[in-house]
One Martini backbone bead per residue (centre of mass of N, CA, C, O) as a GRO file, in nm:
protein
  188
    1ASP     BB    1   0.098   0.035   0.011
    2ARG     BB    2   0.013   0.380  -0.036
    3VAL     BB    3   0.126   0.697   0.123
    4ASN     BB    4   0.034   1.020   0.110
    5CYS     BB    5   0.209   1.334   0.191
    6VAL     BB    6   0.187   1.668   0.327
    7LEU     BB    7   0.415   1.939   0.408
    8LYS     BB    8   0.336   2.225   0.560
    9VAL     BB    9   0.437   2.546   0.595
   10PRO     BB   10   0.386   2.819   0.752
   11PRO     BB   11   0.317   3.173   0.698
   12ASP     BB   12   0.600   3.240   0.873
   13ASN     BB   13   0.866   3.471   0.917
   14SER     BB   14   0.990   3.345   1.195
   15LEU     BB   15   1.088   3.110   1.056
   16THR     BB   16   1.379   2.904   1.116
   17GLY     BB   17   1.542   2.660   0.982
   18THR     BB   18   1.494   2.356   1.170
   19TYR     BB   19   1.251   2.100   1.144
   20TRP     BB   20   1.101   1.824   1.351
   21SER     BB   21   0.912   1.516   1.311
   22MET     BB   22   0.655   1.267   1.385
   23LEU     BB   23   0.509   0.987   1.203
   24MET     BB   24   0.245   0.801   1.302
   25ILE     BB   25   0.181   0.435   1.217
   26GLU     BB   26  -0.154   0.274   1.278
   27GLU     BB   27  -0.351   0.028   1.333
   28ILE     BB   28  -0.685   0.009   1.322
   29ILE     BB   29  -0.932  -0.138   1.537
   30GLY     BB   30  -1.198  -0.281   1.494
   31ASP     BB   31  -1.475  -0.450   1.598
   32ASP     BB   32  -1.402  -0.712   1.430
   33GLU     BB   33  -1.122  -0.739   1.529
   34ALA     BB   34  -1.167  -0.737   1.827
   35ASN     BB   35  -1.332  -0.991   1.841
   36GLN     BB   36  -1.097  -1.161   1.727
   37ALA     BB   37  -0.889  -1.106   1.974
   38THR     BB   38  -1.051  -1.328   2.161
   39ASN     BB   39  -0.925  -1.530   1.992
   40PRO     BB   40  -0.694  -1.775   2.004
   41ASP     BB   41  -0.653  -1.823   1.686
   42SER     BB   42  -0.523  -1.548   1.651
   43ARG     BB   43  -0.263  -1.364   1.541
   44THR     BB   44  -0.276  -1.091   1.727
   45ALA     BB   45  -0.381  -1.288   1.974
   46GLN     BB   46  -0.375  -1.384   2.335
   47THR     BB   47  -0.532  -1.610   2.545
   48THR     BB   48  -0.556  -1.644   2.910
   49GLN     BB   49  -0.734  -1.882   3.116
   50SER     BB   50  -0.907  -1.875   3.428
   51PRO     BB   51  -1.124  -1.857   3.680
   52ASP     BB   52  -0.933  -1.577   3.801
   53PHE     BB   53  -0.793  -1.539   3.509
   54LYS     BB   54  -0.720  -1.286   3.250
   55ILE     BB   55  -0.563  -1.255   2.929
   56ASN     BB   56  -0.483  -1.000   2.673
   57ILE     BB   57  -0.290  -1.020   2.395
   58GLN     BB   58  -0.182  -0.736   2.161
   59GLN     BB   59  -0.050  -0.679   1.839
   60VAL     BB   60   0.115  -0.371   1.748
   61MET     BB   61   0.198  -0.184   1.478
   62ARG     BB   62   0.448   0.072   1.451
   63TYR     BB   63   0.536   0.369   1.259
   64GLY     BB   64   0.818   0.589   1.213
   65ILE     BB   65   0.835   0.913   1.066
   66GLN     BB   66   1.057   1.129   0.965
   67LEU     BB   67   1.030   1.502   0.961
   68VAL     BB   68   1.207   1.742   0.755
   69SER     BB   69   1.247   2.107   0.784
   70ASN     BB   70   1.365   2.356   0.562
   71ILE     BB   71   1.393   2.705   0.579
   72GLY     BB   72   1.530   2.725   0.324
   73ASP     BB   73   1.840   2.913   0.407
   74SER     BB   74   1.792   2.933   0.699
   75GLY     BB   75   1.989   2.979   0.973
   76ILE     BB   76   2.194   2.925   1.204
   77ARG     BB   77   2.539   2.806   1.194
   78ASN     BB   78   2.648   2.603   1.471
   79ILE     BB   79   2.938   2.479   1.664
   80LYS     BB   80   3.037   2.288   1.978
   81ILE     BB   81   3.280   2.196   2.182
   82LEU     BB   82   3.229   2.034   2.498
   83ASP     BB   83   3.433   1.778   2.476
   84ARG     BB   84   3.757   1.606   2.558
   85LYS     BB   85   3.907   1.274   2.519
   86LEU     BB   86   4.185   1.071   2.618
   87PHE     BB   87   4.236   0.717   2.535
   88LEU     BB   88   4.316   0.392   2.578
   89ALA     BB   89   4.277   0.122   2.415
   90PRO     BB   90   4.167  -0.170   2.448
   91PRO     BB   91   4.265  -0.474   2.449
   92LYS     BB   92   4.382  -0.708   2.210
   93GLY     BB   93   4.344  -1.001   2.104
   94ASP     BB   94   4.565  -1.293   2.017
   95LYS     BB   95   4.448  -1.568   1.860
   96GLU     BB   96   4.715  -1.717   1.778
   97ASN     BB   97   4.841  -1.693   2.102
   98ASN     BB   98   4.652  -1.613   2.321
   99LYS     BB   99   4.706  -1.311   2.354
  100GLU     BB  100   4.760  -0.998   2.495
  101LYS     BB  101   4.748  -0.677   2.330
  102ARG     BB  102   4.913  -0.365   2.293
  103GLU     BB  103   4.937  -0.083   2.060
  104GLY     BB  104   4.907   0.219   2.134
  105GLU     BB  105   4.602   0.305   2.114
  106TYR     BB  106   4.426   0.591   2.062
  107ILE     BB  107   4.145   0.788   2.171
  108LEU     BB  108   3.945   1.036   2.048
  109GLN     BB  109   3.697   1.237   2.224
  110LEU     BB  110   3.408   1.419   2.083
  111ASP     BB  111   3.186   1.672   2.185
  112ALA     BB  112   2.896   1.793   1.990
  113LYS     BB  113   2.707   2.093   1.934
  114ASN     BB  114   2.418   2.228   1.813
  115THR     BB  115   2.379   2.599   1.832
  116GLY     BB  116   2.182   2.622   1.621
  117GLU     BB  117   1.914   2.625   1.361
  118ARG     BB  118   2.072   2.411   1.174
  119LEU     BB  119   2.132   2.147   1.016
  120LEU     BB  120   2.407   1.913   1.052
  121ARG     BB  121   2.703   1.752   0.851
  122PRO     BB  122   2.978   1.681   0.978
  123LEU     BB  123   3.304   1.639   0.906
  124VAL     BB  124   3.548   1.474   1.110
  125TRP     BB  125   3.879   1.577   1.193
  126VAL     BB  126   4.236   1.509   1.280
  127GLU     BB  127   4.536   1.683   1.314
  128LEU     BB  128   4.880   1.609   1.349
  129TYR     BB  129   5.164   1.754   1.531
  130ASP     BB  130   5.471   1.803   1.604
  131GLN     BB  131   5.704   2.004   1.755
  132GLN     BB  132   5.827   2.076   1.467
  133GLY     BB  133   5.558   2.062   1.256
  134SER     BB  134   5.510   1.772   1.172
  135PHE     BB  135   5.331   1.553   1.007
  136ALA     BB  136   5.138   1.263   1.188
  137GLY     BB  137   4.819   1.285   1.106
  138LYS     BB  138   4.487   1.165   0.992
  139TYR     BB  139   4.177   1.150   1.168
  140GLU     BB  140   3.858   1.018   1.153
  141GLY     BB  141   3.508   1.050   1.286
  142GLY     BB  142   3.294   1.122   1.075
  143LYS     BB  143   2.923   1.155   0.996
  144PHE     BB  144   2.670   1.350   1.129
  145ILE     BB  145   2.351   1.428   1.245
  146ILE     BB  146   2.280   1.768   1.374
  147TYR     BB  147   2.050   1.894   1.566
  148PRO     BB  148   1.907   2.144   1.714
  149GLY     BB  149   2.034   2.108   2.044
  150ASN     BB  150   2.230   1.867   1.970
  151SER     BB  151   2.439   1.582   2.000
  152VAL     BB  152   2.766   1.426   1.963
  153ARG     BB  153   2.999   1.139   1.922
  154TYR     BB  154   3.331   1.125   1.864
  155LYS     BB  155   3.578   0.872   1.720
  156MET     BB  156   3.932   0.862   1.726
  157ASN     BB  157   4.190   0.652   1.594
  158LEU     BB  158   4.511   0.662   1.710
  159LYS     BB  159   4.772   0.566   1.524
  160ASN     BB  160   5.111   0.530   1.521
  161LEU     BB  161   5.216   0.670   1.793
  162LEU     BB  162   5.413   0.851   1.966
  163PRO     BB  163   5.506   0.938   2.297
  164GLN     BB  164   5.396   1.271   2.287
  165GLU     BB  165   5.348   1.594   2.177
  166TYR     BB  166   5.081   1.762   2.033
  167LYS     BB  167   4.925   1.915   1.765
  168ALA     BB  168   4.592   1.995   1.732
  169LEU     BB  169   4.330   1.975   1.448
  170VAL     BB  170   4.000   2.036   1.447
  171VAL     BB  171   3.756   1.937   1.197
  172LEU     BB  172   3.422   2.085   1.080
  173ASP     BB  173   3.267   1.985   0.797
  174ASN     BB  174   2.971   2.061   0.607
  175GLY     BB  175   3.010   2.096   0.275
  176ASP     BB  176   3.028   2.400   0.280
  177GLU     BB  177   3.091   2.728   0.398
  178ASN     BB  178   3.101   2.544   0.674
  179ILE     BB  179   3.371   2.586   0.919
  180TRP     BB  180   3.546   2.418   1.186
  181GLY     BB  181   3.768   2.490   1.468
  182ASN     BB  182   4.032   2.336   1.668
  183GLN     BB  183   4.296   2.381   1.920
  184PHE     BB  184   4.541   2.170   2.063
  185THR     BB  185   4.681   1.958   2.308
  186LEU     BB  186   4.862   1.628   2.306
  187ASN     BB  187   4.935   1.365   2.551
  188LEU     BB  188   5.100   1.043   2.510
   0.00000   0.00000   0.00000
């Protein structure tokens, strides 16, 4: 079956940015179907009965469809890094020798919040430079949708690094003219 729907934005000039909602679709059980639900042979219901006790369980399927509306190209686009943590990755088992080994792999965790009014889809990465300014590596953290007022957690595996101090440049690139950056020092 096919269901067509139209989402209309009210003609209100004060609306800006991104809005989202959920359309819930659920079967409505009519009187005939409700009567069938009391039948133990019904596919959608199960009845258990004893002299003092009766239970009727009915299964209902519900679907949620997310609707996203961008009001033209309006809305402030802004993102803020809330927190960053660096931790050593858990040990990985060596299946061949049945030993645990640690590869010196660190994970940089960044929490970012969309503080603007518009949906963002930034690709995130960190570039590391040693104390002499030489490039040490680029590590990607993925690309997530961030709705206004919401946050996401990025995790970047920092592989093959020597234990020393690095200058880190975090880049959040929305794929348009909006790009954000943050610079800090990492000590491994």
